[in-house]
Amino acid sequence: MNRPTPSSGAIAGLYVFAAMLVVAPLSDLFSTAFPPRLGDLSWRYGFLGLAAGYLQTPLLGLVIASAVAYWQAHAGVLRTLGILGAVMAVVLLMIIVLWPMDVMQVRALREPDAQAAVAIGGALQELKYLAAFLVLSFLGFGSMRTASELARANRREAPGIVSRG
């Protein structure tokens, strides 16, 4: 079956949509929690608690953009997305380590009847962070490796032409 190649406008539209999935929820999150007060336990607990709920949509945007980059053999775009994913995974790793400490501090400040709810909510957010960390790690490092393989394949197919992406 010989299908036509998608237009550059269609590909650009997919990339813009993926970017919207990343930027829109993150801008909502940061505008809700502005101004940042990293030294304030209650601000940090609230921000990181909210942030865990905002993870899935930006991850979906990154997955879509990565799939389009792979589909179109845009090795440079795929590499950039892989680096972005890996950096985000490192940031989440720091949150995974620090979040339980904030949860324990906030739990200690609550009435005894509310302490279990804080612990359970904190554990659920930690699981969301862990899942996002795994996705970003696999996607990030896998995308960088795939981008290298795509670039090599592009060079073999078209000697003398710079790889697409």
GROMACS .gro file of C-alpha atoms in nm:
model
  165
    1MET     CA    1   0.000   0.000   0.000
    2ASN     CA    2   0.148   0.332  -0.107
    3ARG     CA    3   0.019   0.618   0.109
    4PRO     CA    4   0.105   0.982   0.058
    5THR     CA    5   0.351   1.145   0.295
    6PRO     CA    6   0.181   1.370   0.552
    7SER     CA    7   0.212   1.741   0.481
    8SER     CA    8   0.451   1.954   0.682
    9GLY     CA    9   0.144   2.143   0.807
   10ALA     CA   10  -0.007   1.823   0.948
   11ILE     CA   11   0.319   1.734   1.121
   12ALA     CA   12   0.354   2.089   1.258
   13GLY     CA   13  -0.003   2.067   1.388
   14LEU     CA   14   0.077   1.748   1.577
   15TYR     CA   15   0.387   1.906   1.731
   16VAL     CA   16   0.190   2.219   1.831
   17PHE     CA   17  -0.084   2.004   1.985
   18ALA     CA   18   0.177   1.805   2.180
   19ALA     CA   19   0.335   2.132   2.300
   20MET     CA   20  -0.008   2.256   2.413
   21LEU     CA   21  -0.053   1.938   2.617
   22VAL     CA   22   0.275   2.014   2.794
   23VAL     CA   23   0.252   2.392   2.834
   24ALA     CA   24  -0.117   2.449   2.922
   25PRO     CA   25  -0.134   2.237   3.240
   26LEU     CA   26   0.208   2.351   3.357
   27SER     CA   27   0.115   2.717   3.312
   28ASP     CA   28  -0.208   2.651   3.507
   29LEU     CA   29  -0.010   2.486   3.785
   30PHE     CA   30   0.250   2.761   3.812
   31SER     CA   31  -0.005   3.043   3.790
   32THR     CA   32  -0.209   2.878   4.068
   33ALA     CA   33   0.094   2.856   4.298
   34PHE     CA   34   0.255   3.191   4.216
   35PRO     CA   35   0.465   3.334   4.373
   36PRO     CA   36   0.690   3.043   4.464
   37ARG     CA   37   0.786   3.012   4.830
   38LEU     CA   38   1.015   2.710   4.839
   39GLY     CA   39   1.109   2.769   5.203
   40ASP     CA   40   0.744   2.757   5.316
   41LEU     CA   41   0.642   2.399   5.407
   42SER     CA   42   0.270   2.455   5.347
   43TRP     CA   43   0.332   2.614   5.003
   44ARG     CA   44   0.573   2.336   4.903
   45TYR     CA   45   0.335   2.063   5.023
   46GLY     CA   46   0.043   2.220   4.838
   47PHE     CA   47   0.241   2.281   4.520
   48LEU     CA   48   0.393   1.934   4.504
   49GLY     CA   49   0.061   1.776   4.595
   50LEU     CA   50  -0.107   1.960   4.308
   51ALA     CA   51   0.181   1.895   4.069
   52ALA     CA   52   0.141   1.518   4.098
   53GLY     CA   53  -0.210   1.554   3.958
   54TYR     CA   54  -0.085   1.759   3.662
   55LEU     CA   55   0.172   1.505   3.540
   56GLN     CA   56  -0.030   1.288   3.302
   57THR     CA   57  -0.123   1.550   3.042
   58PRO     CA   58   0.233   1.685   2.990
   59LEU     CA   59   0.357   1.325   2.973
   60LEU     CA   60   0.099   1.255   2.702
   61GLY     CA   61   0.224   1.558   2.509
   62LEU     CA   62   0.581   1.434   2.534
   63VAL     CA   63   0.477   1.086   2.420
   64ILE     CA   64   0.287   1.227   2.120
   65ALA     CA   65   0.575   1.454   2.018
   66SER     CA   66   0.822   1.165   2.053
   67ALA     CA   67   0.601   0.934   1.844
   68VAL     CA   68   0.571   1.198   1.570
   69ALA     CA   69   0.946   1.258   1.574
   70TYR     CA   70   1.011   0.884   1.541
   71TRP     CA   71   0.743   0.842   1.272
   72GLN     CA   72   0.892   1.126   1.069
   73ALA     CA   73   1.254   1.025   1.142
   74HIS     CA   74   1.326   1.366   1.302
   75ALA     CA   75   1.633   1.243   1.488
   76GLY     CA   76   1.725   1.589   1.625
   77VAL     CA   77   1.376   1.649   1.761
   78LEU     CA   78   1.366   1.301   1.912
   79ARG     CA   79   1.708   1.355   2.074
   80THR     CA   80   1.595   1.691   2.217
   81LEU     CA   81   1.277   1.535   2.356
   82GLY     CA   82   1.482   1.252   2.502
   83ILE     CA   83   1.715   1.495   2.677
   84LEU     CA   84   1.414   1.690   2.807
   85GLY     CA   85   1.258   1.368   2.936
   86ALA     CA   86   1.578   1.260   3.108
   87VAL     CA   87   1.621   1.601   3.274
   88MET     CA   88   1.259   1.593   3.390
   89ALA     CA   89   1.318   1.241   3.529
   90VAL     CA   90   1.611   1.372   3.735
   91VAL     CA   91   1.391   1.654   3.870
   92LEU     CA   92   1.122   1.400   3.960
   93LEU     CA   93   1.382   1.183   4.131
   94MET     CA   94   1.465   1.476   4.359
   95ILE     CA   95   1.093   1.525   4.430
   96ILE     CA   96   1.052   1.152   4.500
   97VAL     CA   97   1.325   1.178   4.764
   98LEU     CA   98   1.208   1.507   4.921
   99TRP     CA   99   0.827   1.469   4.904
  100PRO     CA  100   0.800   1.207   5.184
  101MET     CA  101   0.984   1.442   5.421
  102ASP     CA  102   0.730   1.719   5.356
  103VAL     CA  103   0.445   1.470   5.401
  104MET     CA  104   0.584   1.357   5.738
  105GLN     CA  105   0.624   1.719   5.854
  106VAL     CA  106   0.271   1.815   5.748
  107ARG     CA  107   0.133   1.495   5.900
  108ALA     CA  108   0.291   1.584   6.235
  109LEU     CA  109   0.118   1.925   6.226
  110ARG     CA  110  -0.231   1.778   6.175
  111GLU     CA  111  -0.478   1.658   6.432
  112PRO     CA  112  -0.447   1.285   6.508
  113ASP     CA  113  -0.770   1.211   6.318
  114ALA     CA  114  -0.630   1.369   5.998
  115GLN     CA  115  -0.282   1.220   6.011
  116ALA     CA  116  -0.375   0.896   5.832
  117ALA     CA  117  -0.537   1.089   5.546
  118VAL     CA  118  -0.224   1.300   5.500
  119ALA     CA  119  -0.006   0.987   5.494
  120ILE     CA  120  -0.233   0.805   5.247
  121GLY     CA  121  -0.263   1.110   5.020
  122GLY     CA  122   0.113   1.158   5.029
  123ALA     CA  123   0.172   0.793   4.940
  124LEU     CA  124  -0.064   0.818   4.643
  125GLN     CA  125   0.114   1.130   4.517
  126GLU     CA  126   0.447   0.952   4.562
  127LEU     CA  127   0.322   0.667   4.343
  128LYS     CA  128   0.222   0.918   4.073
  129TYR     CA  129   0.568   1.072   4.088
  130LEU     CA  130   0.730   0.729   4.071
  131ALA     CA  131   0.520   0.626   3.768
  132ALA     CA  132   0.601   0.953   3.589
  133PHE     CA  133   0.970   0.907   3.673
  134LEU     CA  134   0.968   0.562   3.516
  135VAL     CA  135   0.790   0.687   3.202
  136LEU     CA  136   1.028   0.980   3.165
  137SER     CA  137   1.335   0.765   3.227
  138PHE     CA  138   1.241   0.500   2.972
  139LEU     CA  139   1.114   0.753   2.720
  140GLY     CA  140   1.403   0.994   2.771
  141PHE     CA  141   1.692   0.751   2.751
  142GLY     CA  142   1.516   0.533   2.494
  143SER     CA  143   1.446   0.835   2.272
  144MET     CA  144   1.809   0.945   2.285
  145ARG     CA  145   1.924   0.596   2.185
  146THR     CA  146   1.661   0.573   1.910
  147ALA     CA  147   1.757   0.919   1.782
  148SER     CA  148   2.118   0.805   1.744
  149GLU     CA  149   2.006   0.498   1.551
  150LEU     CA  150   1.775   0.711   1.333
  151ALA     CA  151   2.057   0.954   1.258
  152ARG     CA  152   2.285   0.665   1.156
  153ALA     CA  153   2.012   0.515   0.936
  154ASN     CA  154   1.942   0.854   0.776
  155ARG     CA  155   2.313   0.896   0.695
  156ARG     CA  156   2.331   0.548   0.540
  157GLU     CA  157   2.019   0.611   0.328
  158ALA     CA  158   2.122   0.954   0.204
  159PRO     CA  159   2.499   0.999   0.207
  160GLY     CA  160   2.606   1.361   0.195
  161ILE     CA  161   2.273   1.489   0.328
  162VAL     CA  162   2.234   1.606   0.687
  163SER     CA  163   1.984   1.393   0.876
  164ARG     CA  164   1.628   1.522   0.907
  165GLY     CA  165   1.524   1.667   1.240
   0.00000   0.00000   0.00000
